[in-house]
Each structure stands twice: as structure tokens, then as C-alpha cells.
PDB file of C-alpha atoms in Angstrom:
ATOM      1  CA  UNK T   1     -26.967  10.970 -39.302  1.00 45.00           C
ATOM      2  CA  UNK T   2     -27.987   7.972 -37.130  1.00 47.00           C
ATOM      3  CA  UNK T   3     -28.672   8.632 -33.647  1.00 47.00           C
ATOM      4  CA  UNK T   4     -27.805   6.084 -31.099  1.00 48.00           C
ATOM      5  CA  UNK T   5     -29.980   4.812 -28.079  1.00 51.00           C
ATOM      6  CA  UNK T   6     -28.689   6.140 -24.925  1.00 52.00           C
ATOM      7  CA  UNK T   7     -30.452   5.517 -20.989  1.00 55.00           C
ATOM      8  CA  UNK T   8     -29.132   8.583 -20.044  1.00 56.00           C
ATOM      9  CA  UNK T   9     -32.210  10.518 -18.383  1.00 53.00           C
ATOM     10  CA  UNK T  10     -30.724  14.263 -19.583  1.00 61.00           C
ATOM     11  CA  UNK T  11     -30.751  13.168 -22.898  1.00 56.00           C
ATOM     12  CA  UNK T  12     -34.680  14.329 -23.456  1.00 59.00           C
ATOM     13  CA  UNK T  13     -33.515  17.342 -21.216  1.00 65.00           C
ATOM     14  CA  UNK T  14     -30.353  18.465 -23.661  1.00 60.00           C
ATOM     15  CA  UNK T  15     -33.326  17.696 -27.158  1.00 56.00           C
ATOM     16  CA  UNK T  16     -35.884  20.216 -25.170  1.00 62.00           C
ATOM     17  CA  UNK T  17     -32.507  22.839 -24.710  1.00 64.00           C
ATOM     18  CA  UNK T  18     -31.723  22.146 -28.280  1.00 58.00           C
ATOM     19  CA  UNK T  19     -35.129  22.807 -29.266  1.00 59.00           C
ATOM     20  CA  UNK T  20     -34.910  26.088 -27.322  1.00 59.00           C
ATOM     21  CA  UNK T  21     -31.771  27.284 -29.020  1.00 58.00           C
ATOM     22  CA  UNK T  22     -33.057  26.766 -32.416  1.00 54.00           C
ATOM     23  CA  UNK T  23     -35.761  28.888 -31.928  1.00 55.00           C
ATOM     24  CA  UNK T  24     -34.082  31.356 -30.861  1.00 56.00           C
ATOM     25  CA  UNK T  25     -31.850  31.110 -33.845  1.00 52.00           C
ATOM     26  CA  UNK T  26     -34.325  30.774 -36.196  1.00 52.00           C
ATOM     27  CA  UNK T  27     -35.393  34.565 -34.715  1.00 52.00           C
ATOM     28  CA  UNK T  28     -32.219  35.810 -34.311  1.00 53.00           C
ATOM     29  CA  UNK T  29     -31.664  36.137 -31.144  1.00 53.00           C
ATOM     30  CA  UNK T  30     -28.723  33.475 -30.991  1.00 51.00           C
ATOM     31  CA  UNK T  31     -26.843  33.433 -34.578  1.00 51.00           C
ATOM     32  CA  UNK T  32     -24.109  31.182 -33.743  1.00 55.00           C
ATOM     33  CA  UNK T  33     -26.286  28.178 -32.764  1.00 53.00           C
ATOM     34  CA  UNK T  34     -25.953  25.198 -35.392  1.00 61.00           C
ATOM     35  CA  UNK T  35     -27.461  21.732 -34.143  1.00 61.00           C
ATOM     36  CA  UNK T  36     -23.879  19.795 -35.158  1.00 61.00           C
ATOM     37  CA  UNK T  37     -21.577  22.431 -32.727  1.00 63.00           C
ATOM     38  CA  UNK T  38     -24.052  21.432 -30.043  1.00 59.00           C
ATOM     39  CA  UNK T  39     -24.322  17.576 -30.262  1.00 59.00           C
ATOM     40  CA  UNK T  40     -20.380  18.193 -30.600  1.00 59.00           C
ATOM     41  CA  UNK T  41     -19.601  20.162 -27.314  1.00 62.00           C
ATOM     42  CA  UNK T  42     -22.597  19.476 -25.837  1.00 60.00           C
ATOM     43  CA  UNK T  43     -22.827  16.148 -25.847  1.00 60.00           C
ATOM     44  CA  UNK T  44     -19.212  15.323 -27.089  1.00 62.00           C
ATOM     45  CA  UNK T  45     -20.100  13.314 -29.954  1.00 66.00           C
ATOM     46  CA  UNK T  46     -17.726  13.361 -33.277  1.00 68.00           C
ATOM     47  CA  UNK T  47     -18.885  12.822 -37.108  1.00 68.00           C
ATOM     48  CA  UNK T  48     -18.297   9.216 -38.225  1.00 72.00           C
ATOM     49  CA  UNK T  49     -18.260   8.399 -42.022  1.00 69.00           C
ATOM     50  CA  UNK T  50     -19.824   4.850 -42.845  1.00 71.00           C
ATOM     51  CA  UNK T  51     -17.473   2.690 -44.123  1.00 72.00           C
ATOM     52  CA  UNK T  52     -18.856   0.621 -47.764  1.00 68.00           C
ATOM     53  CA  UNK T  53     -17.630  -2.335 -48.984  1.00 71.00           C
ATOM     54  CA  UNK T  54     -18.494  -5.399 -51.300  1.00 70.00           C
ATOM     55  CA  UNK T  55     -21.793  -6.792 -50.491  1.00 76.00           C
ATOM     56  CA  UNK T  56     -21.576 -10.668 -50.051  1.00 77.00           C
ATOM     57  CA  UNK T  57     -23.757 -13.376 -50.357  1.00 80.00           C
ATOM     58  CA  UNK T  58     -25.389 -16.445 -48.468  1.00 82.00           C
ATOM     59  CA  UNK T  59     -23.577 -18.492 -50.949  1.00 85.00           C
ATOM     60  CA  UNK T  60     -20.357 -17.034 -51.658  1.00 84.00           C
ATOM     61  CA  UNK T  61     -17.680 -18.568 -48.632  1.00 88.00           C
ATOM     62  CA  UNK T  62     -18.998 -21.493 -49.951  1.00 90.00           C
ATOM     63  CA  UNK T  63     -17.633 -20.889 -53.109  1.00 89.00           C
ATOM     64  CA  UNK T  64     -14.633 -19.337 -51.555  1.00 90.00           C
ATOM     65  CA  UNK T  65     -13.999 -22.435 -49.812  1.00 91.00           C
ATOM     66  CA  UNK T  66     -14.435 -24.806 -52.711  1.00 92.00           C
ATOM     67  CA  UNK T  67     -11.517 -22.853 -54.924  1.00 91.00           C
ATOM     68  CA  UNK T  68      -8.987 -22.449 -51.916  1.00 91.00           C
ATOM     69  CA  UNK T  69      -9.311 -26.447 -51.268  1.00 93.00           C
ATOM     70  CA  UNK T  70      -8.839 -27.028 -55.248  1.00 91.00           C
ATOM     71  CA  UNK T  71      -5.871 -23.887 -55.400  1.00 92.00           C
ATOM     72  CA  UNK T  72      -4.177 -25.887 -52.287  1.00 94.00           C
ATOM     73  CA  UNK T  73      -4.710 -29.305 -53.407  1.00 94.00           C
ATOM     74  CA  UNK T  74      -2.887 -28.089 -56.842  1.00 94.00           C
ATOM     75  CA  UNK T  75      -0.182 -26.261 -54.631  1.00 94.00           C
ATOM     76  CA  UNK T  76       0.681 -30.154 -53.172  1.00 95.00           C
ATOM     77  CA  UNK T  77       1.291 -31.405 -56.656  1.00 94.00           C
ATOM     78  CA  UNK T  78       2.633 -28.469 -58.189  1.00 93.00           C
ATOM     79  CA  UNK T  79       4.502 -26.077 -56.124  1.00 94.00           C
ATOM     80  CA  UNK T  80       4.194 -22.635 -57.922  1.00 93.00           C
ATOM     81  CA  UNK T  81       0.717 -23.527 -59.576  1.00 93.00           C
ATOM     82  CA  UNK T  82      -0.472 -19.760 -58.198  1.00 91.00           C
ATOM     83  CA  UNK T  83       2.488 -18.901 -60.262  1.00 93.00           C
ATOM     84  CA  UNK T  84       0.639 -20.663 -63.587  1.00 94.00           C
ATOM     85  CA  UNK T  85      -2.227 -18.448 -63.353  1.00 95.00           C
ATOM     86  CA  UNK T  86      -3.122 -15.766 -66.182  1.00 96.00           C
ATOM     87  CA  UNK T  87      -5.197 -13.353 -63.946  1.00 96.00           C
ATOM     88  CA  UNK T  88      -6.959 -10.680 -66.506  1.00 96.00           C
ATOM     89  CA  UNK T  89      -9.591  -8.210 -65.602  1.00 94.00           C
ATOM     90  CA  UNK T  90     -11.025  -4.999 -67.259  1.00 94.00           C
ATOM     91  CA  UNK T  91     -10.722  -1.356 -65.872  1.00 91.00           C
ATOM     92  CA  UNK T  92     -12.665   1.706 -66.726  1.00 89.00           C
ATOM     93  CA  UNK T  93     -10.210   5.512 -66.932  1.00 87.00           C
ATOM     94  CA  UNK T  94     -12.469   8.536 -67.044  1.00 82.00           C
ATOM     95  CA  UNK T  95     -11.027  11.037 -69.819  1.00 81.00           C
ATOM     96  CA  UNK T  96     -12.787  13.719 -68.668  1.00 75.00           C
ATOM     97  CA  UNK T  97     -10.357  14.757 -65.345  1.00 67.00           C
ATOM     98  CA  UNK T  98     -12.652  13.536 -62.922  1.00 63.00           C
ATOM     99  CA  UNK T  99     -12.103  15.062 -59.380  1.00 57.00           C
ATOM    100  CA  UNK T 100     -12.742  14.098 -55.998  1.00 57.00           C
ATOM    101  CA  UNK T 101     -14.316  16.976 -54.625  1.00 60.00           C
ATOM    102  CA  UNK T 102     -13.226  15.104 -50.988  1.00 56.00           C
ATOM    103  CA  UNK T 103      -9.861  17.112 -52.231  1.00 55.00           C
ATOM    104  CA  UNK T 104     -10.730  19.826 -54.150  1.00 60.00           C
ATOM    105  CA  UNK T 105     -10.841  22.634 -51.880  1.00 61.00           C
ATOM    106  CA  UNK T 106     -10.112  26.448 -52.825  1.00 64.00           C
ATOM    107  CA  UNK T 107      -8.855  28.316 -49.816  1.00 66.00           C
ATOM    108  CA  UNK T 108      -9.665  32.912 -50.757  1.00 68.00           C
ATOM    109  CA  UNK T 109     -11.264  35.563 -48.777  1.00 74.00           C
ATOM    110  CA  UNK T 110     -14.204  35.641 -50.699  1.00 79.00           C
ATOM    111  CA  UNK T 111     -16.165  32.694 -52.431  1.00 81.00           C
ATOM    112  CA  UNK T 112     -14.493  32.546 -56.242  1.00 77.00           C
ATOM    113  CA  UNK T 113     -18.105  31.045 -57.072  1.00 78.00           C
ATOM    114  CA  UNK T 114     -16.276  28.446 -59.415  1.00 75.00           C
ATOM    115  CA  UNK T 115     -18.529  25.933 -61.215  1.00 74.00           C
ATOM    116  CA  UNK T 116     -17.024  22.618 -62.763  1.00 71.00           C
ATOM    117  CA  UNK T 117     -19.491  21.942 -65.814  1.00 74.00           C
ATOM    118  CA  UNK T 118     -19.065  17.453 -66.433  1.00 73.00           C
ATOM    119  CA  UNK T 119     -20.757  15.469 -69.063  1.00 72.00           C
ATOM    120  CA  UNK T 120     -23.864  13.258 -68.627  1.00 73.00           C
ATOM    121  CA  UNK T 121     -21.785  10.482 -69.778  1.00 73.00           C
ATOM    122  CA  UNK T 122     -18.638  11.025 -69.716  1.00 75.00           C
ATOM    123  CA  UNK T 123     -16.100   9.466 -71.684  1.00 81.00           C
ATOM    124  CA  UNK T 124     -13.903   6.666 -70.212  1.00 85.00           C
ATOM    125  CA  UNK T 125     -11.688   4.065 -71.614  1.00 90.00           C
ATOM    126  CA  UNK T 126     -12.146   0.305 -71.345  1.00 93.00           C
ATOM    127  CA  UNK T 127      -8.366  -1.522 -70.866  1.00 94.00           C
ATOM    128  CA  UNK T 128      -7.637  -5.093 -70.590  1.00 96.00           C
ATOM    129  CA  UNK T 129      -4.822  -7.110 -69.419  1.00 95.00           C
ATOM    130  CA  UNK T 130      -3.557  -9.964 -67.964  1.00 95.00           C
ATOM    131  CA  UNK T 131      -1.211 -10.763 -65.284  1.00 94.00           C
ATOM    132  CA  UNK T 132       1.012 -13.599 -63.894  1.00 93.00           C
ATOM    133  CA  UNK T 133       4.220 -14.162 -62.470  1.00 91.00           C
ATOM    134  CA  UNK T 134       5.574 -14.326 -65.965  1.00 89.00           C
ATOM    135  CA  UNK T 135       4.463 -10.820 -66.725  1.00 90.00           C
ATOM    136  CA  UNK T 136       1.816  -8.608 -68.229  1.00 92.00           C
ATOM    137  CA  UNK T 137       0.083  -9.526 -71.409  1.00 93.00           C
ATOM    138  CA  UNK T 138      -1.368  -6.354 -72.543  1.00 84.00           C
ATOM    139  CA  UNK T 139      -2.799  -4.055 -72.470  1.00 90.00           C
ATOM    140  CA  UNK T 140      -5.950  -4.267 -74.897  1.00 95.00           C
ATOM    141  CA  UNK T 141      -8.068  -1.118 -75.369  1.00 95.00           C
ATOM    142  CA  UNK T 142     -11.417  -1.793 -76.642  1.00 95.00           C
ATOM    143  CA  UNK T 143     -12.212   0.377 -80.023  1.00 92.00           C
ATOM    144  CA  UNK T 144     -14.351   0.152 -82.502  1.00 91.00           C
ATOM    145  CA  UNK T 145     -13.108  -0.174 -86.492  1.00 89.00           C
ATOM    146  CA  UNK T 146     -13.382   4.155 -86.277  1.00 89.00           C
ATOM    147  CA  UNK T 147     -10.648   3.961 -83.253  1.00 87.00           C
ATOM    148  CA  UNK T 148     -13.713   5.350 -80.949  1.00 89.00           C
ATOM    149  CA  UNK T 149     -13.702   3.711 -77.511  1.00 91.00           C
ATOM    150  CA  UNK T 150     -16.492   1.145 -76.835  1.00 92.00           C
ATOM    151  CA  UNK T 151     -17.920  -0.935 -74.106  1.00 92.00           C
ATOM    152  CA  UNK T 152     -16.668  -4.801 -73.942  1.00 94.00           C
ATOM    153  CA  UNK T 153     -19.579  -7.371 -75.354  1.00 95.00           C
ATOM    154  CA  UNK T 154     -19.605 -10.659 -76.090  1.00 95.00           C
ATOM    155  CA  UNK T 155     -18.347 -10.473 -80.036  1.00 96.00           C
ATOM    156  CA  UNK T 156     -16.106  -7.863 -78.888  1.00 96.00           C
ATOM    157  CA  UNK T 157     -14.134  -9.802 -75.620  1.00 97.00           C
ATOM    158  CA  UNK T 158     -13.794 -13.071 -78.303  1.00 97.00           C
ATOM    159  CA  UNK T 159     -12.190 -10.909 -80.858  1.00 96.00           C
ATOM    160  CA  UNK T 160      -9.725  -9.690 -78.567  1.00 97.00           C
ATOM    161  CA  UNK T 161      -9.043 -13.459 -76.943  1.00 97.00           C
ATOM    162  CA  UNK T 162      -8.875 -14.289 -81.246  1.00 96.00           C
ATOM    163  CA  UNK T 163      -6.997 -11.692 -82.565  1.00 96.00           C
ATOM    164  CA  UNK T 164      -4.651 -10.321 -79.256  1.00 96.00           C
ATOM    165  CA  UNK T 165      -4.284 -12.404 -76.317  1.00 95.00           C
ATOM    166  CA  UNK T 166      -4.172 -16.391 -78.334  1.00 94.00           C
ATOM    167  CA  UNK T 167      -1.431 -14.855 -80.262  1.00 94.00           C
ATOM    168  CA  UNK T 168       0.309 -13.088 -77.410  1.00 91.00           C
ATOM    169  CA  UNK T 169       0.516 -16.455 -75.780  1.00 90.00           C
ATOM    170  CA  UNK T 170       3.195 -18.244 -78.740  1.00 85.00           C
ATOM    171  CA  UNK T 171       5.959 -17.733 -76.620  1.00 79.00           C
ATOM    172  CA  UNK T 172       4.729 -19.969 -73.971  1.00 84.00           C
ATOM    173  CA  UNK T 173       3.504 -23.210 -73.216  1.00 84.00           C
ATOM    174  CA  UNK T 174      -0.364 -22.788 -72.790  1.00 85.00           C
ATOM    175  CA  UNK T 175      -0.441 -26.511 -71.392  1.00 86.00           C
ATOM    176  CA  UNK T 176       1.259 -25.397 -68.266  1.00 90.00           C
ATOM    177  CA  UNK T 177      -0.569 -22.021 -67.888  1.00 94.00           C
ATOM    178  CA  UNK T 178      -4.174 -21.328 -66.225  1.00 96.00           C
ATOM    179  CA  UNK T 179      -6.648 -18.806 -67.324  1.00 96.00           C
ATOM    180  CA  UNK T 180      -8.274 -17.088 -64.775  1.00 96.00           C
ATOM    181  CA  UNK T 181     -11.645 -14.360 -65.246  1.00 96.00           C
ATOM    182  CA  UNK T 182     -14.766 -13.224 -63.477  1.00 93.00           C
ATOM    183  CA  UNK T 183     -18.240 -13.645 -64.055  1.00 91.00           C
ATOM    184  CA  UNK T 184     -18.974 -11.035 -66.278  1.00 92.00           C
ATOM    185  CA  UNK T 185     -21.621 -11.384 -68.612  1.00 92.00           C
ATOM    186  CA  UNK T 186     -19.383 -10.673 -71.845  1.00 93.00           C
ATOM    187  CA  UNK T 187     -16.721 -13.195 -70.054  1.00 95.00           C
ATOM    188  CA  UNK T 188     -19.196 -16.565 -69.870  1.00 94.00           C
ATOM    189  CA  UNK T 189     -21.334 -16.661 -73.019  1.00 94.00           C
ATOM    190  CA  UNK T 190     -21.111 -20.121 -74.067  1.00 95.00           C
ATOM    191  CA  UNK T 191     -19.475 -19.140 -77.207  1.00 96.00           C
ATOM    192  CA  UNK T 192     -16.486 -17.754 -75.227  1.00 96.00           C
ATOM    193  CA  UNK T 193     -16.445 -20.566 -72.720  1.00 97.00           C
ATOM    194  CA  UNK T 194     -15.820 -22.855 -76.019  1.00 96.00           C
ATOM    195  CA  UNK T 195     -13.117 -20.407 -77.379  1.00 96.00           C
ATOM    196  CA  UNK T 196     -11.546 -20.367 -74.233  1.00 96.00           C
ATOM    197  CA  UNK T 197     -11.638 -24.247 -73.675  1.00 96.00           C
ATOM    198  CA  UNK T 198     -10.013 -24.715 -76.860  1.00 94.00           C
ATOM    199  CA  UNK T 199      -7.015 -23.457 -75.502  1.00 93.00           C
ATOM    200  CA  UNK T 200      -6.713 -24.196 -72.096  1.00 95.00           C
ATOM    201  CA  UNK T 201      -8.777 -27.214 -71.733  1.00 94.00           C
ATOM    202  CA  UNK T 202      -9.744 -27.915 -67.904  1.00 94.00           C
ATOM    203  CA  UNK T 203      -7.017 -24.975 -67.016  1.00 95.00           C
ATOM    204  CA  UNK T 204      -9.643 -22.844 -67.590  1.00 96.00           C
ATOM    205  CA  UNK T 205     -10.897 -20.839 -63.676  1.00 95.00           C
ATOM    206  CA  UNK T 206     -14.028 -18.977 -64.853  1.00 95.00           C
ATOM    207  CA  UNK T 207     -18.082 -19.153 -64.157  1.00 93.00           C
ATOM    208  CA  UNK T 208     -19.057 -22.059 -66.173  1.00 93.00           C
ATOM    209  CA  UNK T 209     -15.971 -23.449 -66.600  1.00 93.00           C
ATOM    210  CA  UNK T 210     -14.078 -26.397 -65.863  1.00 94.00           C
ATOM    211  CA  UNK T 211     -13.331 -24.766 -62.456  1.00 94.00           C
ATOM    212  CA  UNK T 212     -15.714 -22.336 -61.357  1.00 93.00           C
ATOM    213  CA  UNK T 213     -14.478 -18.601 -59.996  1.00 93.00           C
ATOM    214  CA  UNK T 214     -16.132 -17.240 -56.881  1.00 91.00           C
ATOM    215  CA  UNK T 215     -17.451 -14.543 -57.216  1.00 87.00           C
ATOM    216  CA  UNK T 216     -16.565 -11.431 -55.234  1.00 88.00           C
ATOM    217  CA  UNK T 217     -13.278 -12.182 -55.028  1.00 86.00           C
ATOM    218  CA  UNK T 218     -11.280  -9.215 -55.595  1.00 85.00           C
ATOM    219  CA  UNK T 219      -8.905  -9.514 -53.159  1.00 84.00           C
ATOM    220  CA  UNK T 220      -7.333 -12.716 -54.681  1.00 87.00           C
ATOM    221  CA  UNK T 221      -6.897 -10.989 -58.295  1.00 89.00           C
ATOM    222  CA  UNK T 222      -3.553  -9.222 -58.100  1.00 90.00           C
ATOM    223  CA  UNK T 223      -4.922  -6.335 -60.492  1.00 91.00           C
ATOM    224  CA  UNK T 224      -7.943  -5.858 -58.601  1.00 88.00           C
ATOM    225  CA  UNK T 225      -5.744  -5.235 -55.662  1.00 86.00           C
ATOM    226  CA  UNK T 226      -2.615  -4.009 -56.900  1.00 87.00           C
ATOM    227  CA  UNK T 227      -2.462  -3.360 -60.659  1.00 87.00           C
ATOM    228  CA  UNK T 228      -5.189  -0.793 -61.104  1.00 86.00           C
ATOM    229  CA  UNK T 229      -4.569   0.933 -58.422  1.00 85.00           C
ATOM    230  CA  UNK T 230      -0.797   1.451 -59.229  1.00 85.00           C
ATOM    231  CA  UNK T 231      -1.747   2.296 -63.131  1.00 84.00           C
ATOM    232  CA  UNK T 232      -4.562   5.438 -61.765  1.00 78.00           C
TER     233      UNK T 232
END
């Protein structure tokens, strides 16, 4: 709990009465005393949750900057270029029913003394897809040869561009399409950067591509914002 600086001169006074009354709880002499009902209608102060987000760095509206010049510089020659772009992006599903205990509560007279027993590691499921104005190509669920679910690597992300997403793409003309992914590791080995060119050619939007992603940039990837969140 972070305490804010106040000037107020019965602010010492109201810690020394606090003090008091928790001693006196502490030998029962005043049960009901609890140090958050006091700050609350002593002092009138409510609980306030932090608020977390994306860290970002020095660097990064830099970057920002860079791609929204190049995206609106496109936009003047071709008018639904944003409409061009493959967006594709990995999410992780938990198969073991994870629950937010936020909303889990169990409302009885006497406490039920329930205990939720969940793995070390539990298992989850690794789904990729991508996404444009044409559609969804997808989704891919990463399995090994045994059909058990695996984490995406390098070999692993190039035979699903080889084997599922190339082929996927027939029906369209890849020279008017963009390929858009993020920075992951398993996304920029140089191996995959070549497979990738081969393709797309300078329509590739990636780290170490022909046009370089910013990173941190979740809110312009529509599944990111939208798709994931819809699917869970």
C-alpha cells in the first residue's frame, strides 16, 4: 500500500491514535479495530488497484513513427494497402481450466475449506493464425509427430510457413499481399527471414526485414486486440 505525503499537521496525531488502537487490539480490549477500516473512515481514503501495462522503451515511438510514415506513404499510392496486410501472431490456451480467483467466490455459512490442486506446468496449447481483410488463414496448432502439443522454435515456425501457411496462400496473389509478424525469436532467425523473403520479397513487415516492425505494438495487430480476445 503506498502512502501519500500529506501537510496536514493531525496526520502524526491520527498514526499515534492508530498506534493506540492496535494495542489495544492486539490485547483484546478493542476486537473490531483493523488498520484498513480506520484509514477508511478515519481518514476517508479508498483502496486503489495499480493499473499495469506494456513497458516501453527510449527507442520505441521512434520506431512507431518510422512505420506509420511508411504505412501512410503506402496508403497515398495504394488506397486499401492496410487491407493487403497478413497480420499473424501466436496465442497460448491453458487446458487445465484456469480460474481467476478475482471471480471465484463461494458465498455458505461456514468456510467449505475448498482447495483447487493446479500443475507446476500446466498444459496449454500454442495456436497460430493469420488475419487480413480477406479472412483468416488458420488456425495452426503446434504438435509434435506424437500429436503432443509443443512450444514454437525456429525449425518448428518454418515448417509450418513450408508445409501450412505457403500452401494456404494458392488462392491468392502473394505479389499484392504483405506479411506482417513480431519480433519473436523463433519469427527472425535468418533462416526464416530467407524463407519468408522468398515469398513476399520487400512485402515482408518483420524485425530484420525489408521493413522493420516496432516493437510493442499490440494495439495495431487486429488479433492482439480483437481476435484473441473474442476466441477465449
Amino acid at each position: 500500500m503506498n502512502v501519500i505525503a500529506n501537510d496536514d499537521p493531525s496526520i502524526e496525531q491520527k498514526w499515534c491514535a492508530a498506534f493506540h488502537s492496535r494495542r489495544e487490539s492486539i490485547s483484546g480490549e478493542s476486537p473490531t479495530f483493523s488498520p484498513r477500516r480506520y484509514i477508511h473512515s478515519g481518514w476517508l481514503c479508498q483502496v486503489i488497484y495499480s493499473q499495469f501495462g506494456l513497458a516501453i522503451h527510449q527507442n520505441d515511438h521512434q520506431a512507431w513513427r518510422r512505420f506509420v510514415e511508411l504505412a501512410l506513404n503506402e496508403i497515398a499510392v495504394v488506397p486499401d494497402f492496410h487491407k493487403r496486410i497478413l497480420f499473424s501472431d501466436e496465442a497460448h490456451f491453458w487446458l487445465n481450466g484456469y480460474v481467476n480467483k478475482q471471480n471465484c467466490r463461494i458465498w455458505s455459512e461456514a468456510n467449505p475449506q475448498v482447495y483447487v490442486e493446479t500443475p507446476l506446468h500446466p498444459e496449454k496449447l500454442t495456436v497460430w493464425c493469420a488475419l487480413w481483410a480477406g479472412g483468416i488463414i488458420g488456425s495452426y496448432f503446434f504438435k509434435n509427430d506424437e500429436g503432443h502439443n509443443v512450444t514454437v522454435t525456429g525449425d518448428r515456425y518454418r515448417a509450418m510457413i513450408t508445409n501450412f501457411f505457403i500452401p494456404e496462400l494458392n488462392n491468392h496473389d502473394v505479389q499484392e499481399l504483405w506479411f506482417q509478424q513480431d519480433g519473436a525469436t523463433c519469427h527472425t532467425a535468418r533462416a526464416t527471414i530467407d524463407l519468408l523473403k522468398d515469398t513476399f520479397g520487400d512485402h515482408l513487415i518483420s524485425r530484420f526485414g525489408p521493413v522493420n516492425w516496432p516493437p510493442r505494438s499490440c494495439d495495431l495487430i487486429p488479433l492482439d486486440y480483437f481476435l484473441w480476445g473474442y476466441v477465449k
